[in-house]
Coordinates of C-alpha atoms in Angstrom, one line a residue:
M1388 CA 112.4 51.2 -86.5
S1389 CA 110.7 50.2 -89.4
S1390 CA 107.4 51.8 -90.4
N1391 CA 106.0 48.6 -91.3
T1392 CA 106.1 47.3 -87.7
P1393 CA 102.5 48.2 -86.2
A1394 CA 102.8 50.2 -83.1
T1395 CA 102.1 48.8 -79.9
A1396 CA 100.6 50.7 -76.7
E1397 CA 102.1 50.5 -73.7
V1398 CA 99.6 50.5 -70.8
R1399 CA 101.2 52.0 -67.7
P1400 CA 99.3 51.9 -64.5
F1401 CA 98.2 54.8 -62.5
P1402 CA 100.7 55.4 -59.9
N1403 CA 98.6 54.4 -57.1
A1404 CA 96.6 51.5 -58.6
K1405 CA 97.3 48.3 -57.3
V1406 CA 97.2 45.3 -59.5
A1407 CA 95.4 42.4 -58.2
P1408 CA 97.3 39.1 -58.5
A1409 CA 96.1 36.6 -60.9
T1410 CA 94.0 33.4 -59.6
E1411 CA 93.3 30.3 -61.1
A1412 CA 89.7 29.2 -61.8
P1413 CA 88.4 26.5 -59.4
D1414 CA 87.9 22.8 -60.9
V1415 CA 84.1 22.4 -61.5
H1416 CA 82.8 18.7 -61.5
V1417 CA 79.5 18.2 -62.9
Q1418 CA 77.5 15.4 -62.2
P1419 CA 75.4 13.9 -64.6
V1420 CA 71.7 13.8 -64.2
V1421 CA 70.1 10.3 -64.5
A1422 CA 66.4 10.6 -65.7
P1423 CA 64.0 8.2 -63.8
P1424 CA 62.4 5.3 -65.3
P1425 CA 58.6 5.9 -66.4
E1426 CA 57.6 3.1 -64.1
A1427 CA 59.0 5.1 -60.9
D1428 CA 56.5 8.1 -61.4
A1429 CA 53.1 6.1 -62.0
P1430 CA 52.4 5.7 -58.0
A1431 CA 52.7 9.3 -57.6
K1432 CA 50.5 9.9 -60.4
K1433 CA 48.1 7.5 -59.0
K1434 CA 48.0 9.3 -55.5
R1435 CA 47.7 12.7 -57.3
S1436 CA 44.7 11.5 -59.5
V1437 CA 42.9 9.7 -56.2
R1438 CA 43.2 12.8 -54.3
S1439 CA 41.9 14.9 -57.3
F1440 CA 38.8 12.6 -57.3
L1441 CA 38.3 11.9 -53.5
L1442 CA 38.5 15.7 -52.6
P1443 CA 35.6 17.0 -54.5
I1444 CA 33.4 14.0 -53.1
I1445 CA 34.4 14.7 -49.3
G1446 CA 33.8 18.4 -50.0
L1447 CA 30.3 17.5 -51.6
A1448 CA 29.6 15.3 -48.7
L1449 CA 30.4 17.7 -46.3
L1450 CA 28.3 20.2 -48.2
S1451 CA 25.3 18.0 -48.2
G1452 CA 25.6 17.1 -44.5
G1453 CA 25.7 20.7 -43.5
A1454 CA 23.0 21.4 -45.7
W1455 CA 21.0 18.4 -44.2
Y1456 CA 21.7 19.4 -40.8
G1457 CA 21.0 23.1 -41.3
Y1458 CA 17.7 22.0 -43.1
D1459 CA 16.7 19.4 -40.1
Y1460 CA 17.7 22.2 -37.6
W1461 CA 15.2 24.7 -39.4
T1462 CA 12.5 22.6 -39.7
T1463 CA 12.4 20.4 -36.8
G1464 CA 15.6 20.6 -34.6
R1465 CA 14.8 24.2 -33.4
F1466 CA 11.5 23.0 -32.2
M1467 CA 12.9 20.0 -30.1
I1468 CA 13.7 20.2 -26.5
S1469 CA 15.7 17.2 -25.5
T1470 CA 17.7 15.7 -22.5
D1471 CA 19.2 12.6 -21.9
D1472 CA 18.7 13.0 -17.9
A1473 CA 15.4 11.2 -17.9
Y1474 CA 14.4 7.7 -16.4
V1475 CA 11.7 5.4 -16.5
Q1476 CA 9.9 5.2 -12.9
A1477 CA 6.8 3.2 -11.4
D1478 CA 4.7 4.0 -8.4
M1479 CA 5.8 0.5 -6.7
A1480 CA 3.9 -0.8 -3.8
F1481 CA 6.3 -2.1 -0.9
V1482 CA 4.7 -5.4 0.5
S1483 CA 4.7 -4.9 4.4
P1484 CA 2.9 -6.9 7.1
K1485 CA 0.4 -5.0 9.5
I1486 CA 1.1 -7.6 12.2
S1487 CA 4.1 -9.4 13.6
G1488 CA 4.4 -13.4 13.5
Y1489 CA 6.3 -16.2 11.6
V1490 CA 5.9 -16.6 7.8
D1491 CA 4.1 -19.8 7.4
Q1492 CA 4.1 -20.0 3.4
V1493 CA 5.7 -17.7 0.6
L1494 CA 3.2 -18.2 -2.4
V1495 CA 5.2 -16.2 -4.8
S1496 CA 8.9 -16.2 -6.6
E1497 CA 11.1 -13.6 -7.7
N1498 CA 10.0 -11.7 -11.0
Q1499 CA 6.7 -13.3 -10.7
Q1500 CA 3.5 -11.9 -12.9
V1501 CA 0.4 -11.5 -9.9
K1502 CA -2.8 -10.2 -10.2
A1503 CA -4.5 -7.8 -7.9
G1504 CA -5.8 -9.8 -4.9
D1505 CA -3.4 -12.6 -5.5
P1506 CA -2.1 -14.1 -2.0
L1507 CA 1.8 -13.3 -1.8
L1508 CA 2.4 -14.9 1.7
T1509 CA 0.9 -15.8 4.8
I1510 CA 1.5 -15.6 8.3
D1511 CA 1.0 -18.3 11.2
A1512 CA -2.7 -17.4 12.2
G1513 CA -3.0 -19.5 15.2
D1514 CA -2.7 -16.7 17.7
Y1515 CA -5.1 -14.5 15.8
K1516 CA -7.5 -17.4 15.5
I1517 CA -7.4 -17.7 19.2
A1518 CA -8.0 -14.3 19.8
V1519 CA -11.0 -13.9 17.4
G1520 CA -12.3 -17.4 19.4
Q1521 CA -11.9 -15.4 22.9
A1522 CA -13.6 -12.2 21.7
E1523 CA -16.6 -14.1 20.2
A1524 CA -17.1 -16.1 23.7
Q1525 CA -16.9 -12.9 25.7
I1526 CA -19.6 -11.5 23.5
A1527 CA -21.7 -14.7 23.6
T1528 CA -21.7 -14.4 27.6
L1529 CA -22.4 -10.8 27.8
A1530 CA -25.3 -11.3 25.1
K1531 CA -26.5 -14.0 27.8
T1532 CA -26.4 -11.3 30.6
L1533 CA -28.1 -8.7 28.4
D1534 CA -31.0 -11.4 28.4
R1535 CA -31.1 -12.1 31.8
I1536 CA -31.2 -8.1 32.5
D1537 CA -34.1 -8.1 29.9
A1538 CA -36.0 -10.9 31.8
Q1539 CA -35.4 -8.8 35.2
T1540 CA -36.6 -5.6 33.7
K1541 CA -39.7 -7.4 32.4
A1542 CA -40.4 -8.8 36.0
A1543 CA -39.8 -5.5 37.6
Q1544 CA -42.2 -4.1 35.2
A1545 CA -44.8 -6.3 36.2
S1546 CA -44.1 -5.8 39.9
L1547 CA -44.6 -1.9 39.2
Q1548 CA -47.9 -2.3 37.6
Q1549 CA -48.9 -4.8 40.3
A1550 CA -48.0 -2.1 43.0
Q1551 CA -49.8 0.4 40.8
A1552 CA -53.0 -1.6 40.6
Q1553 CA -52.5 -2.1 44.6
K1554 CA -52.4 1.6 45.1
V1555 CA -55.7 2.1 43.3
A1556 CA -57.3 -0.7 45.4
D1557 CA -55.7 1.0 48.6
Q1558 CA -56.8 4.2 47.5
A1559 CA -60.3 3.1 46.9
A1560 CA -60.4 1.5 50.5
A1561 CA -58.9 4.5 52.1
D1562 CA -61.6 6.8 50.5
N1563 CA -64.4 4.3 51.9
A1564 CA -62.8 4.2 55.3
G1565 CA -62.9 7.7 55.3
R1566 CA -66.4 8.3 54.4
A1567 CA -67.2 5.6 56.9
Q1568 CA -65.2 7.6 59.7
Q1569 CA -67.2 10.7 58.7
R1570 CA -70.6 8.8 59.0
A1571 CA -69.6 7.4 62.3
A1572 CA -68.4 10.7 63.9
Q1573 CA -71.9 12.2 62.4
L1574 CA -74.0 9.4 64.2
V1575 CA -72.2 10.1 67.3
K1576 CA -72.5 13.7 67.3
T1577 CA -76.6 12.9 66.8
H1578 CA -76.5 10.5 69.7
V1579 CA -77.5 7.7 67.3
G1580 CA -74.1 6.0 66.7
T1581 CA -71.9 4.9 69.6
Q1582 CA -68.3 5.9 70.3
A1583 CA -66.9 2.2 69.6
Q1584 CA -68.1 2.5 66.1
L1585 CA -66.6 5.8 65.8
D1586 CA -63.1 3.9 67.0
D1587 CA -63.8 1.2 64.5
A1588 CA -64.2 3.5 61.7
Q1589 CA -61.3 5.5 62.5
T1590 CA -59.0 2.3 62.9
A1591 CA -60.2 1.3 59.3
L1592 CA -59.2 4.6 57.9
D1593 CA -55.8 4.6 59.6
Q1594 CA -55.2 1.1 58.1
A1595 CA -56.2 2.2 54.8
K1596 CA -54.1 5.2 54.7
A1597 CA -51.1 2.9 55.7
A1598 CA -51.9 0.5 53.0
L1599 CA -51.9 3.5 50.6
V1600 CA -48.6 4.5 52.1
G1601 CA -47.3 0.9 51.5
A1602 CA -48.6 1.0 47.8
D1603 CA -46.5 4.1 47.1
A1604 CA -43.7 2.4 48.6
Q1605 CA -43.9 -0.7 46.3
I1606 CA -44.3 1.7 43.5
A1607 CA -41.2 3.6 44.1
A1608 CA -39.0 0.2 44.9
A1609 CA -40.4 -1.3 41.6
Q1610 CA -39.5 1.9 39.7
A1611 CA -36.0 2.2 41.2
N1612 CA -35.3 -1.6 40.5
I1613 CA -36.3 -1.1 36.7
G1614 CA -33.9 2.1 36.8
V1615 CA -31.1 -0.3 38.3
L1616 CA -31.6 -2.9 35.7
E1617 CA -32.2 -0.1 33.1
A1618 CA -28.5 1.3 34.3
Q1619 CA -27.0 -2.4 34.1
R1620 CA -28.3 -3.1 30.6
A1621 CA -27.0 0.2 29.0
E1622 CA -23.5 -0.7 30.9
S1623 CA -23.5 -4.2 29.5
A1624 CA -24.5 -3.0 26.1
S1625 CA -21.4 -0.6 26.2
T1626 CA -19.2 -3.7 27.3
L1627 CA -20.6 -5.6 24.5
A1628 CA -20.0 -2.8 22.0
S1629 CA -16.5 -2.8 23.1
L1630 CA -15.9 -6.5 23.0
Q1631 CA -17.4 -6.4 19.2
L1632 CA -15.0 -3.9 18.4
G1633 CA -12.5 -6.1 20.0
R1634 CA -13.7 -9.0 17.8
D1635 CA -13.6 -7.0 14.6
K1636 CA -10.1 -6.1 15.5
A1637 CA -9.0 -9.4 16.0
A1638 CA -10.8 -10.5 12.8
R1639 CA -9.0 -7.9 10.9
D1640 CA -5.8 -8.9 12.4
L1641 CA -6.4 -12.5 11.3
S1642 CA -7.2 -11.2 7.8
F1643 CA -3.5 -9.3 7.8
T1644 CA -2.0 -12.7 8.2
V1645 CA -2.5 -13.0 4.2
L1646 CA -0.6 -10.4 2.3
K1647 CA -2.1 -9.6 -1.0
A1648 CA -1.0 -8.0 -4.4
P1649 CA -2.4 -4.5 -4.3
Y1650 CA -2.7 -4.2 -7.9
D1651 CA -1.5 -6.1 -11.3
G1652 CA 2.2 -6.2 -11.5
V1653 CA 5.4 -8.3 -11.1
V1654 CA 7.0 -9.1 -7.6
G1655 CA 10.6 -8.3 -7.0
N1656 CA 13.2 -7.7 -4.6
R1657 CA 11.9 -10.4 -2.6
S1658 CA 13.3 -10.7 0.7
V1659 CA 11.5 -13.2 3.1
E1660 CA 11.6 -16.8 3.5
Q1661 CA 9.6 -19.4 5.2
G1662 CA 9.7 -19.4 8.9
D1663 CA 11.2 -15.8 9.0
L1664 CA 10.0 -13.6 11.9
V1665 CA 8.3 -10.6 10.5
S1666 CA 7.3 -7.3 12.3
P1667 CA 4.9 -4.2 11.4
G1668 CA 6.5 -2.1 8.5
Q1669 CA 8.9 -4.4 7.4
K1670 CA 9.3 -4.6 3.5
L1671 CA 9.1 -7.9 2.3
A1672 CA 8.9 -7.5 -1.4
V1673 CA 8.2 -5.0 -4.1
V1674 CA 4.9 -5.0 -6.7
V1675 CA 5.8 -3.1 -10.0
P1676 CA 3.0 -2.2 -12.0
M1677 CA 4.1 -2.6 -15.5
D1678 CA 1.2 -1.3 -17.0
K1679 CA 1.7 2.1 -15.1
L1680 CA 5.1 3.2 -15.9
Y1681 CA 6.0 6.8 -16.9
V1682 CA 8.9 8.8 -17.6
V1683 CA 10.6 11.6 -15.5
A1684 CA 12.8 14.0 -17.4
N1685 CA 15.1 16.3 -15.6
F1686 CA 15.2 19.6 -17.8
K1687 CA 17.3 22.6 -17.4
E1688 CA 15.6 25.5 -16.1
T1689 CA 16.4 27.4 -19.3
Q1690 CA 14.4 24.7 -21.2
L1691 CA 11.2 25.1 -19.5
A1692 CA 10.0 28.2 -21.3
R1693 CA 8.4 26.2 -24.1
L1694 CA 7.4 23.0 -21.9
V1695 CA 3.6 22.7 -21.4
P1696 CA 1.5 19.6 -20.4
G1697 CA -0.1 18.2 -23.7
E1698 CA 3.1 18.3 -25.9
K1699 CA 4.5 15.1 -27.8
V1700 CA 7.5 13.5 -26.9
N1701 CA 9.7 11.1 -28.5
I1702 CA 11.1 8.8 -26.0
S1703 CA 14.3 6.4 -27.1
V1704 CA 15.0 3.8 -25.1
D1705 CA 18.3 1.6 -25.4
A1706 CA 16.5 -1.6 -24.2
I1707 CA 13.9 -1.1 -27.0
D1708 CA 15.0 -1.5 -30.9
G1709 CA 12.8 0.3 -33.4
H1710 CA 11.3 3.7 -33.3
P1711 CA 11.1 6.0 -30.7
I1712 CA 7.9 6.0 -28.3
Q1713 CA 5.5 8.6 -28.5
G1714 CA 4.4 10.0 -25.1
T1715 CA 2.9 13.2 -23.8
V1716 CA 3.8 15.4 -21.4
S1717 CA 1.4 15.3 -18.1
S1718 CA 2.9 17.7 -15.8
L1719 CA 6.0 20.0 -14.4
A1720 CA 7.0 19.7 -10.8
P1721 CA 6.3 22.6 -8.5
A1722 CA 10.0 22.8 -7.5
S1723 CA 13.4 21.9 -8.8
G1724 CA 15.1 18.5 -7.8
A1725 CA 17.4 20.6 -5.3
V1726 CA 14.6 21.6 -3.2
F1727 CA 13.1 18.2 -2.6
S1728 CA 16.8 16.8 -1.8
L1729 CA 17.5 15.9 1.6
L1730 CA 20.2 18.8 2.2
P1731 CA 18.6 21.6 0.1
P1732 CA 21.0 24.4 -1.1
E1733 CA 21.3 27.5 1.2
N1734 CA 22.9 30.4 -0.8
A1735 CA 22.1 33.2 1.9
T1736 CA 25.6 33.0 3.2
G1737 CA 29.3 32.9 1.6
N1738 CA 30.3 32.6 -1.9
F1739 CA 27.6 32.0 -4.5
T1740 CA 28.0 30.2 -8.0
K1741 CA 25.0 30.1 -10.1
V1742 CA 24.2 26.4 -10.8
V1743 CA 21.5 25.6 -13.7
Q1744 CA 18.9 23.8 -11.8
R1745 CA 16.8 20.9 -13.2
V1746 CA 13.0 20.5 -12.9
P1747 CA 11.2 17.1 -12.8
V1748 CA 8.9 16.7 -15.7
R1749 CA 6.5 13.7 -15.7
I1750 CA 5.7 12.1 -19.2
D1751 CA 2.9 9.6 -19.8
V1752 CA 3.9 6.6 -21.7
P1753 CA 1.0 5.1 -24.3
A1754 CA -0.5 1.9 -23.2
D1755 CA 0.6 0.1 -26.5
A1756 CA 4.0 0.5 -25.3
L1757 CA 3.5 -0.8 -21.9
K1758 CA 1.8 -3.9 -23.2
T1759 CA 5.1 -5.0 -24.9
G1760 CA 6.6 -5.6 -21.1
K1761 CA 10.1 -4.3 -22.6
L1762 CA 10.1 -1.3 -20.3
R1763 CA 11.4 -1.6 -17.0
A1764 CA 11.3 0.8 -13.9
G1765 CA 14.8 2.9 -13.8
L1766 CA 15.7 2.6 -17.4
S1767 CA 17.4 5.4 -18.9
V1768 CA 16.0 7.0 -21.7
V1769 CA 16.5 10.1 -24.4
V1770 CA 13.5 12.3 -24.6
A1771 CA 12.7 15.1 -27.2
V1772 CA 9.8 17.6 -26.7
D1773 CA 8.2 18.7 -29.7
S1774 CA 7.1 22.4 -28.9
R1775 CA 5.2 22.5 -31.9
T1776 CA 2.3 20.1 -30.4
A1777 CA 1.5 22.3 -27.5
P1778 CA -2.3 22.5 -27.1
A1779 CA -2.2 26.3 -27.6
A1780 CA 0.0 25.8 -30.8
T1781 CA -2.2 23.1 -32.5
S1782 CA -5.4 24.8 -31.7
N1783 CA -4.1 27.8 -33.9

């Protein structure tokens, strides 16, 4: 071998080494990336710009709203006691007859404004007029009877006076006859007078005494007659008083044939027509005093701690547009609404579940709000009591 030939090293594998088989490299296909045109990226950029513009505004609005709510709660809201369980109410008068009869006239229509004393309807008064006339006739008859008894009493009193005068005369005659008898007896004893004269004097004395007894009897009879007449007059006077009461009752029943409005208001729920037969206590109509409406709000028992009469109340009525009406807490009920219910709860037996009770609170409505005529009994309202206006708080 020539020395100019470069030597090559022979690579020998280790005895135990394994030679990996030769593999071919996989074919790689490269997809060319096409750049989007400038117009396709414009909507995305626009959305990002709108979002970046609106998000701060929304955040600022939420922050401002929260701040305003917190400020309003701290300055006003925490002092307000509100509920939507409140209604407009009125002390309505149910028009009912006190007597029975057929309706003669109906003088009002549904929803008509009436004044106190206005006639609403009339009941046939024929029978009641007859009753009044009959009572007056009986009174007149008994009055004549009393006049007759008075005349008889006067005559009996005159007879009594006559009998008393006769007794005086008879007493004088008896006294004279007695003295004559004594003189005649004395003359007989002295043998001056005769026995016949004594007998005549004794007879005259006996007759005078008998006349005196008769006079006493006449006086007693006259007094008894006067007593009877006085008793008859007392009885007739009592009967007359009873007849007068009957006449007054008949006249009162006659006045009940005209049903009148008890106060100013509006007629509603009229359920009577001409010719109907009505009976005492039957509800024929309702008169609602529109100038005496008030609100009853049912507050939870957990809200009563700061509720006192005299506090100002904001009353929101759906039927009235504009600002809330400002009322005043008038009074709190002495018990919860459940106590006054038809079937009050009884928790002494069985399982017990605590339920928050509600207490009715009366709220007065100012006269200016009632003059508008928009409030109606039964309307739902939302009330908010301002506890800062309590009388004790305002005085301090």
